[in-house]
Amino acid sequence: MSEGDATAYGPFAYLSTPNAALYRRVMRALLAEKERFTVHVRPEQVYAALRADGGEAVTEEAVGEAMERLAQPAWGNLLAFPDSSRVTALEDFYRRRMLYQLSRPGEAAERALAQYDAALGTRGALQSVALADIVTLLTALRDAAVADRRGDETDAAVIHQELRSLRDRFAELAENAVAFMGSIQRTIDLYGADVEAFLAYKEQLVDYLERFISDLLTRGAAIAELLEEITDKDVWFLATTAAEREASDAAPGETEDALARARQTWLRQWSGLTDWFVSTPTRGSEAKLLRARARGAIPQLLAVVRTLHEKAGGRTDRTQDFLTLARWFADLPRDEDRHRLWRSAFGLTSARHLTVTAETEDAWVAADLGNAVPWEEAPPIEISPQLRKTGSYERRGRAAAVVDRTQAKRQLSEQAARESAETAEARRRILTAGPRPLSEFGELDPRAFRLFLGLLGDALAAMGPEATTSQVHTSDGELTVTLMRQPEPALARITTVDGVLSGPDHLVDIASAVDG
Amino acid sequence: MSSRFDVAPAITGALEEREAEGRTRAVRALLARPVLRAETDGEVFRLARRHADSLRELFDRLAGWRLVVESRTVRLLTSYVPAGPTARAIAQRHPARVKKGDPGFTRRRYVLLCLTCAVLERSDLQVALGRLADDVVLQAAGVEGIEFTLGNREERGDLVAVIRLLVGFGVLTKVAGDEEAYAAGGGDALYDVDRRVLATMLSVQHGPALVEAAMGQAPAIEDIEAALHEPPPAYTEDEANRRLRQSLARRLLLDPVVYYAELSEEERAYLVRQRVELTQRLTEATGLVAELRAEGIALVDPDDTLTDVRMPEQGTDGHATLLLAEHLATKGPTEIADLRRLMKRLAEENSSVWRKTTREPGAEIALVSEALDRLAALGLVRVTAETAEPLPALRRFAVATPTISERRSR
């Protein structure tokens, strides 16, 4: 960017030129002169100041040229006047002599830049002292509010003074807190810049943060409490008192407006104060956030310190290590060599081992090998023939078709239905209506007879040799059989297709337990 | 008649067994993957943390390796210089990969990996792909012989592969965005950077930057490996013995087979004397089994998990490898040209079960090369430019075809 470029104008233009550093020094020198009330300055004076400010050496001509350029209309940092004072040397007479003065825009720009310098350069501070002052001021204000509630007289001037002090202290605290947290963040991010300084600074910083956090905790709580004690009405009272004093300077017709405006401003600033220290359910207070950030900064700082300590081995920067590796990877002739370098430098590859099966291990044990048997002679790993043939352990081929079994299922269900019907029928046939002697059973068909015989057998077994009567149920509970021995039994005979059952006559009662 | 049954020793014994088993699992997990992370490795990570102290002591005693245990990662810093043709052939077959089945890293990817790490060392705690790419291009400009623009899809795809590798090792964690979109052009992604993990990415005794100064231009890989892992001099005999023992242990823990013929005189003498004790300590720690033979030693895995290359293996390549191994075991050293002819025939014979692409003309070249790679990676075969010859351990597989002696009628 050339100097005097059409796109660059205004008092900040010089910042983007190659000679910006020189221009800044010149402007700073002029500002310093102005503060000593020297308004008009000659290049020689500036040159002398520059020789003493610890910067790079410059020639007088360079300084003169720089000031000329700063005075050009496009930039306008300086105003130039011809110098008509008396000279004593010939060369001075022939030299173009000018006097320079800071222009208003130039001065404003300089002051802004100076502020910028200060903000960046200093770390700000978290002021515990400010907190203490705030507590004192709030206590006083609360007392004043309480007095007013009681109806006592209060000193408006004092209240106004206290409110102004409170506002100033609070603004300072808030600004400095922001600056400080900002610089902490930058420090954490730029830790690589100066390791020793950082490590030394870290101790103090951590102490500082811890002290501030505990202060904020205790005094923050006190402040929040005081703020709660000062009710909305009190706030209105305090704001009105201060506003009245400020509005008293206003022009006659505008007093009402001025009062209202001033009061609004005070109320707004008071709410800013409350927001800072008092949390609501929906939003944490600024103090809490600040505490959290300060607390969070400590472990972050310690993590950074730990990383610094962890730079094992020499003081080489790991970045250089990786760049060296990049060069090696690029220069090695073959891919195989690169794989070796990957394994060697990073150590992230897997171990690699052959496998053995349980059967093989057993075979080894059985063979009772020594430690020096050649591989050829030891029992080998058997490879499955399936695998050798097809490269896969699973069988391949079409899956078998699903067989249709509905026909068979139907037949079976029909059969089952038939059998249960026949059994039911058989049961009905052997039901007796009350006790009947065996002899009266006469002929029974085979199915009924089989059922009957089973029941008779169960009943007789249940009765045993001594008893005279017994009662059994079928296993499904549907039939109940009662058997009674006769005192003088005659011979009973039951005829079936397969033969004749004969035995001592008993009274048998077979009843259905279901339909009684 | 009842007697008091003292349960305590039984319980203590069972607990100790459980602890020992947990330790073994952690050792195996670390050997398989030297970075364990809380997010991805769950139970083994917890085991490793639990047994951190005994693991640290174990790795230090057995192999002289350092174990770094942090709140969310456990990192085993392995260190190993391969010596001998088989060890070097195995070392050449350990490429970086994003995941199993991917092709190994190319020259461009390796260089990008190093440049990315170099940039990440200087970055903030969060990084965006787009910004990272710009910084990598800048960094590349400072290195001679390397040029990146990351302007075409291929180069961006390489960067994405590098990012995925770093995500896999826990250096980066994706927060938002899509790498695929970036590769296609126009997308971006956001990552958290874990500086602690980045700090342990390299596992060397001496930093590369320091080492480079002592070596010349374009050094050979052997020299680089030796220089990166050079141990401090041993002043006592005990120390020298310990070195010997640890160097052998490193080989046995990391490589599938160690052949006596490839060891130095000292190492061979030591190993032959001490093989039983040495392998016993290693098998106790890892659950592997020691296969001690006349030609060398292999620590073999009854669980078939502690490896990245398997034999036998299913699939076309596994089958091709098996059949090639069979041929080499029965016929001995063979010219590669003959192997290719054989493979062509095998591709035809097995066309019903192999991948379709194996029937294309010229496919046998890649098949043979892949199969020989696997066999060399397992120390079973030695490959030169013209020939392949079987090594003793190949005989541990019964590769003769089975004979059917009778047919049963159904």
mmCIF file of N, CA, C and O in Angstrom, chain B residues 136-194:
data_model
loop_
_atom_site.group_PDB
_atom_site.id
_atom_site.type_symbol
_atom_site.label_atom_id
_atom_site.label_comp_id
_atom_site.label_asym_id
_atom_site.label_seq_id
_atom_site.Cartn_x
_atom_site.Cartn_y
_atom_site.Cartn_z
ATOM 1 N N VAL B 136 -2.554 -26.643 6.819
ATOM 2 C CA VAL B 136 -1.728 -27.741 6.331
ATOM 3 C C VAL B 136 -1.051 -27.355 5.025
ATOM 4 O O VAL B 136 0.136 -27.617 4.822
ATOM 5 N N VAL B 137 -1.816 -26.698 4.159
ATOM 6 C CA VAL B 137 -1.219 -26.271 2.880
ATOM 7 C C VAL B 137 -0.064 -25.316 3.142
ATOM 8 O O VAL B 137 1.006 -25.417 2.531
ATOM 9 N N LEU B 138 -0.266 -24.405 4.090
ATOM 10 C CA LEU B 138 0.804 -23.462 4.446
ATOM 11 C C LEU B 138 2.022 -24.196 4.975
ATOM 12 O O LEU B 138 3.155 -23.910 4.608
ATOM 13 N N GLN B 139 1.768 -25.129 5.859
ATOM 14 C CA GLN B 139 2.851 -25.881 6.472
ATOM 15 C C GLN B 139 3.605 -26.664 5.410
ATOM 16 O O GLN B 139 4.823 -26.768 5.454
ATOM 17 N N ALA B 140 2.866 -27.212 4.444
ATOM 18 C CA ALA B 140 3.503 -27.992 3.384
ATOM 19 C C ALA B 140 4.443 -27.129 2.576
ATOM 20 O O ALA B 140 5.479 -27.588 2.100
ATOM 21 N N ALA B 141 4.071 -25.874 2.432
ATOM 22 C CA ALA B 141 4.919 -24.985 1.639
ATOM 23 C C ALA B 141 6.295 -24.853 2.253
ATOM 24 O O ALA B 141 7.275 -24.624 1.562
ATOM 25 N N GLY B 142 6.386 -25.039 3.569
ATOM 26 C CA GLY B 142 7.676 -24.899 4.227
ATOM 27 C C GLY B 142 8.551 -26.122 4.121
ATOM 28 O O GLY B 142 9.708 -26.102 4.511
ATOM 29 N N VAL B 143 8.000 -27.224 3.608
ATOM 30 C CA VAL B 143 8.770 -28.459 3.522
ATOM 31 C C VAL B 143 9.128 -28.699 2.064
ATOM 32 O O VAL B 143 8.263 -28.645 1.203
ATOM 33 N N GLU B 144 10.391 -28.974 1.826
ATOM 34 C CA GLU B 144 10.799 -29.168 0.428
ATOM 35 C C GLU B 144 10.275 -30.469 -0.112
ATOM 36 O O GLU B 144 10.195 -31.456 0.603
ATOM 37 N N GLY B 145 9.968 -30.470 -1.372
ATOM 38 C CA GLY B 145 9.608 -31.718 -2.025
ATOM 39 C C GLY B 145 8.169 -32.114 -1.798
ATOM 40 O O GLY B 145 7.732 -33.149 -2.255
ATOM 41 N N ILE B 146 7.422 -31.311 -1.061
ATOM 42 C CA ILE B 146 6.024 -31.669 -0.828
ATOM 43 C C ILE B 146 5.166 -30.517 -1.292
ATOM 44 O O ILE B 146 5.454 -29.365 -0.998
ATOM 45 N N GLU B 147 4.122 -30.846 -1.990
ATOM 46 C CA GLU B 147 3.256 -29.791 -2.476
ATOM 47 C C GLU B 147 1.813 -30.216 -2.328
ATOM 48 O O GLU B 147 1.431 -31.271 -2.824
ATOM 49 N N PHE B 148 1.037 -29.434 -1.646
ATOM 50 C CA PHE B 148 -0.383 -29.738 -1.550
ATOM 51 C C PHE B 148 -1.168 -28.515 -1.896
ATOM 52 O O PHE B 148 -0.799 -27.415 -1.533
ATOM 53 N N THR B 149 -2.278 -28.737 -2.556
ATOM 54 C CA THR B 149 -3.206 -27.642 -2.705
ATOM 55 C C THR B 149 -4.520 -27.986 -2.015
ATOM 56 O O THR B 149 -5.302 -27.123 -1.682
ATOM 57 N N LEU B 150 -4.772 -29.264 -1.814
ATOM 58 C CA LEU B 150 -6.047 -29.728 -1.286
ATOM 59 C C LEU B 150 -7.182 -29.125 -2.084
ATOM 60 O O LEU B 150 -8.236 -28.780 -1.566
ATOM 61 N N GLY B 151 -6.929 -28.965 -3.372
ATOM 62 C CA GLY B 151 -7.957 -28.372 -4.219
ATOM 63 C C GLY B 151 -8.788 -29.399 -4.950
ATOM 64 O O GLY B 151 -9.880 -29.119 -5.379
ATOM 65 N N ASN B 152 -8.275 -30.635 -5.095
ATOM 66 C CA ASN B 152 -9.086 -31.615 -5.804
ATOM 67 C C ASN B 152 -9.604 -32.672 -4.846
ATOM 68 O O ASN B 152 -9.161 -32.800 -3.713
ATOM 69 N N ARG B 153 -10.555 -33.404 -5.329
ATOM 70 C CA ARG B 153 -11.287 -34.321 -4.482
ATOM 71 C C ARG B 153 -10.399 -35.404 -3.885
ATOM 72 O O ARG B 153 -10.557 -35.808 -2.735
ATOM 73 N N GLU B 154 -9.406 -35.818 -4.679
ATOM 74 C CA GLU B 154 -8.529 -36.893 -4.213
ATOM 75 C C GLU B 154 -7.737 -36.446 -3.007
ATOM 76 O O GLU B 154 -7.664 -37.155 -2.001
ATOM 77 N N GLU B 155 -7.144 -35.269 -3.097
ATOM 78 C CA GLU B 155 -6.336 -34.786 -1.969
ATOM 79 C C GLU B 155 -7.205 -34.548 -0.754
ATOM 80 O O GLU B 155 -6.816 -34.846 0.376
ATOM 81 N N ARG B 156 -8.404 -34.010 -0.980
ATOM 82 C CA ARG B 156 -9.282 -33.792 0.160
ATOM 83 C C ARG B 156 -9.677 -35.129 0.787
ATOM 84 O O ARG B 156 -9.789 -35.249 2.008
ATOM 85 N N GLY B 157 -9.910 -36.122 -0.080
ATOM 86 C CA GLY B 157 -10.225 -37.445 0.440
ATOM 87 C C GLY B 157 -9.092 -37.987 1.302
ATOM 88 O O GLY B 157 -9.327 -38.625 2.332
ATOM 89 N N ASP B 158 -7.857 -37.702 0.893
ATOM 90 C CA ASP B 158 -6.712 -38.133 1.698
ATOM 91 C C ASP B 158 -6.716 -37.446 3.053
ATOM 92 O O ASP B 158 -6.468 -38.066 4.087
ATOM 93 N N LEU B 159 -7.009 -36.145 3.052
ATOM 94 C CA LEU B 159 -7.048 -35.440 4.331
ATOM 95 C C LEU B 159 -8.144 -36.012 5.223
ATOM 96 O O LEU B 159 -7.958 -36.180 6.437
ATOM 97 N N VAL B 160 -9.281 -36.334 4.617
ATOM 98 C CA VAL B 160 -10.373 -36.915 5.404
ATOM 99 C C VAL B 160 -9.949 -38.245 6.005
ATOM 100 O O VAL B 160 -10.255 -38.557 7.165
ATOM 101 N N ALA B 161 -9.194 -39.034 5.227
ATOM 102 C CA ALA B 161 -8.711 -40.316 5.773
ATOM 103 C C ALA B 161 -7.807 -40.071 6.973
ATOM 104 O O ALA B 161 -7.903 -40.760 7.997
ATOM 105 N N VAL B 162 -6.950 -39.072 6.865
ATOM 106 C CA VAL B 162 -6.063 -38.746 7.984
ATOM 107 C C VAL B 162 -6.865 -38.329 9.201
ATOM 108 O O VAL B 162 -6.605 -38.765 10.330
ATOM 109 N N ILE B 163 -7.872 -37.494 8.974
ATOM 110 C CA ILE B 163 -8.713 -37.041 10.078
ATOM 111 C C ILE B 163 -9.380 -38.233 10.741
ATOM 112 O O ILE B 163 -9.439 -38.337 11.974
ATOM 113 N N ARG B 164 -9.872 -39.152 9.925
ATOM 114 C CA ARG B 164 -10.566 -40.314 10.503
ATOM 115 C C ARG B 164 -9.606 -41.159 11.321
ATOM 116 O O ARG B 164 -9.972 -41.692 12.373
ATOM 117 N N LEU B 165 -8.378 -41.283 10.849
ATOM 118 C CA LEU B 165 -7.386 -42.028 11.630
ATOM 119 C C LEU B 165 -7.168 -41.359 12.975
ATOM 120 O O LEU B 165 -7.148 -42.012 14.021
ATOM 121 N N LEU B 166 -7.046 -40.039 12.961
ATOM 122 C CA LEU B 166 -6.814 -39.315 14.213
ATOM 123 C C LEU B 166 -8.029 -39.408 15.133
ATOM 124 O O LEU B 166 -7.886 -39.489 16.355
ATOM 125 N N VAL B 167 -9.234 -39.401 14.545
ATOM 126 C CA VAL B 167 -10.422 -39.578 15.365
ATOM 127 C C VAL B 167 -10.396 -40.959 16.012
ATOM 128 O O VAL B 167 -10.726 -41.118 17.189
ATOM 129 N N GLY B 168 -9.975 -41.951 15.239
ATOM 130 C CA GLY B 168 -9.912 -43.309 15.772
ATOM 131 C C GLY B 168 -8.973 -43.428 16.958
ATOM 132 O O GLY B 168 -9.210 -44.201 17.880
ATOM 133 N N PHE B 169 -7.895 -42.641 16.959
ATOM 134 C CA PHE B 169 -6.961 -42.714 18.076
ATOM 135 C C PHE B 169 -7.270 -41.705 19.166
ATOM 136 O O PHE B 169 -6.537 -41.604 20.138
ATOM 137 N N GLY B 170 -8.336 -40.945 19.004
ATOM 138 C CA GLY B 170 -8.749 -40.056 20.082
ATOM 139 C C GLY B 170 -8.068 -38.702 20.066
ATOM 140 O O GLY B 170 -8.255 -37.903 20.982
ATOM 141 N N VAL B 171 -7.295 -38.395 19.027
ATOM 142 C CA VAL B 171 -6.670 -37.078 18.980
ATOM 143 C C VAL B 171 -7.730 -36.018 18.688
ATOM 144 O O VAL B 171 -7.717 -34.917 19.223
ATOM 145 N N LEU B 172 -8.679 -36.375 17.800
ATOM 146 C CA LEU B 172 -9.758 -35.456 17.460
ATOM 147 C C LEU B 172 -11.082 -36.092 17.831
ATOM 148 O O LEU B 172 -11.216 -37.308 17.775
ATOM 149 N N THR B 173 -12.050 -35.259 18.198
ATOM 150 C CA THR B 173 -13.409 -35.739 18.418
ATOM 151 C C THR B 173 -14.334 -34.855 17.604
ATOM 152 O O THR B 173 -14.283 -33.634 17.727
ATOM 153 N N LYS B 174 -15.178 -35.497 16.793
ATOM 154 C CA LYS B 174 -16.039 -34.681 15.937
ATOM 155 C C LYS B 174 -17.147 -34.057 16.760
ATOM 156 O O LYS B 174 -17.783 -34.708 17.574
ATOM 157 N N VAL B 175 -17.374 -32.768 16.516
ATOM 158 C CA VAL B 175 -18.419 -32.053 17.239
ATOM 159 C C VAL B 175 -19.595 -31.760 16.323
ATOM 160 O O VAL B 175 -20.745 -31.834 16.722
ATOM 161 N N ALA B 176 -19.300 -31.375 15.082
ATOM 162 C CA ALA B 176 -20.389 -31.021 14.156
ATOM 163 C C ALA B 176 -19.860 -31.141 12.737
ATOM 164 O O ALA B 176 -18.649 -31.130 12.511
ATOM 165 N N GLY B 177 -20.780 -31.245 11.774
ATOM 166 C CA GLY B 177 -20.387 -31.197 10.378
ATOM 167 C C GLY B 177 -20.173 -32.578 9.784
ATOM 168 O O GLY B 177 -20.417 -33.594 10.423
ATOM 169 N N ASP B 178 -19.677 -32.611 8.551
ATOM 170 C CA ASP B 178 -19.580 -33.859 7.799
ATOM 171 C C ASP B 178 -18.318 -33.847 6.958
ATOM 172 O O ASP B 178 -18.164 -32.996 6.083
ATOM 173 N N GLU B 179 -17.434 -34.793 7.213
ATOM 174 C CA GLU B 179 -16.185 -34.828 6.445
ATOM 175 C C GLU B 179 -16.447 -35.177 4.982
ATOM 176 O O GLU B 179 -15.745 -34.715 4.104
ATOM 177 N N GLU B 180 -17.412 -36.038 4.764
ATOM 178 C CA GLU B 180 -17.719 -36.434 3.386
ATOM 179 C C GLU B 180 -18.071 -35.222 2.559
ATOM 180 O O GLU B 180 -17.651 -35.087 1.421
ATOM 181 N N ALA B 181 -18.859 -34.334 3.140
ATOM 182 C CA ALA B 181 -19.237 -33.123 2.421
ATOM 183 C C ALA B 181 -18.001 -32.308 2.092
ATOM 184 O O ALA B 181 -17.875 -31.734 1.013
ATOM 185 N N TYR B 182 -17.039 -32.275 3.020
ATOM 186 C CA TYR B 182 -15.812 -31.534 2.749
ATOM 187 C C TYR B 182 -15.058 -32.171 1.593
ATOM 188 O O TYR B 182 -14.571 -31.481 0.700
ATOM 189 N N ALA B 183 -14.993 -33.483 1.586
ATOM 190 C CA ALA B 183 -14.262 -34.169 0.520
ATOM 191 C C ALA B 183 -14.916 -33.899 -0.835
ATOM 192 O O ALA B 183 -14.234 -33.688 -1.838
ATOM 193 N N ALA B 184 -16.240 -33.903 -0.834
ATOM 194 C CA ALA B 184 -16.930 -33.651 -2.095
ATOM 195 C C ALA B 184 -16.768 -32.205 -2.524
ATOM 196 O O ALA B 184 -16.907 -31.872 -3.688
ATOM 197 N N GLY B 185 -16.448 -31.335 -1.562
ATOM 198 C CA GLY B 185 -16.226 -29.934 -1.911
ATOM 199 C C GLY B 185 -17.328 -29.070 -1.340
ATOM 200 O O GLY B 185 -18.473 -29.172 -1.762
ATOM 201 N N GLY B 186 -17.006 -28.248 -0.388
ATOM 202 C CA GLY B 186 -18.003 -27.297 0.075
ATOM 203 C C GLY B 186 -18.551 -27.575 1.453
ATOM 204 O O GLY B 186 -19.365 -26.830 1.961
ATOM 205 N N GLY B 187 -18.140 -28.643 2.091
ATOM 206 C CA GLY B 187 -18.629 -28.882 3.450
ATOM 207 C C GLY B 187 -17.544 -28.570 4.452
ATOM 208 O O GLY B 187 -16.416 -28.235 4.101
ATOM 209 N N ASP B 188 -17.875 -28.702 5.728
ATOM 210 C CA ASP B 188 -16.875 -28.447 6.758
ATOM 211 C C ASP B 188 -17.252 -29.266 7.976
ATOM 212 O O ASP B 188 -18.350 -29.800 8.069
ATOM 213 N N ALA B 189 -16.324 -29.373 8.886
ATOM 214 C CA ALA B 189 -16.599 -30.133 10.103
ATOM 215 C C ALA B 189 -15.806 -29.520 11.244
ATOM 216 O O ALA B 189 -14.751 -28.923 11.026
ATOM 217 N N LEU B 190 -16.313 -29.692 12.455
ATOM 218 C CA LEU B 190 -15.691 -29.087 13.633
ATOM 219 C C LEU B 190 -15.235 -30.183 14.574
ATOM 220 O O LEU B 190 -15.949 -31.151 14.806
ATOM 221 N N TYR B 191 -14.038 -30.045 15.134
ATOM 222 C CA TYR B 191 -13.487 -31.068 16.016
ATOM 223 C C TYR B 191 -12.942 -30.458 17.291
ATOM 224 O O TYR B 191 -12.452 -29.339 17.303
ATOM 225 N N ASP B 192 -13.022 -31.231 18.372
ATOM 226 C CA ASP B 192 -12.272 -30.917 19.586
ATOM 227 C C ASP B 192 -10.906 -31.576 19.464
ATOM 228 O O ASP B 192 -10.787 -32.672 18.937
ATOM 229 N N VAL B 193 -9.879 -30.897 19.968
ATOM 230 C CA VAL B 193 -8.533 -31.448 19.923
ATOM 231 C C VAL B 193 -8.135 -31.883 21.325
ATOM 232 O O VAL B 193 -8.244 -31.110 22.263
ATOM 233 N N ASP B 194 -7.690 -33.112 21.465
ATOM 234 C CA ASP B 194 -7.200 -33.578 22.762
ATOM 235 C C ASP B 194 -5.677 -33.517 22.740
ATOM 236 O O ASP B 194 -5.010 -34.383 22.197
#
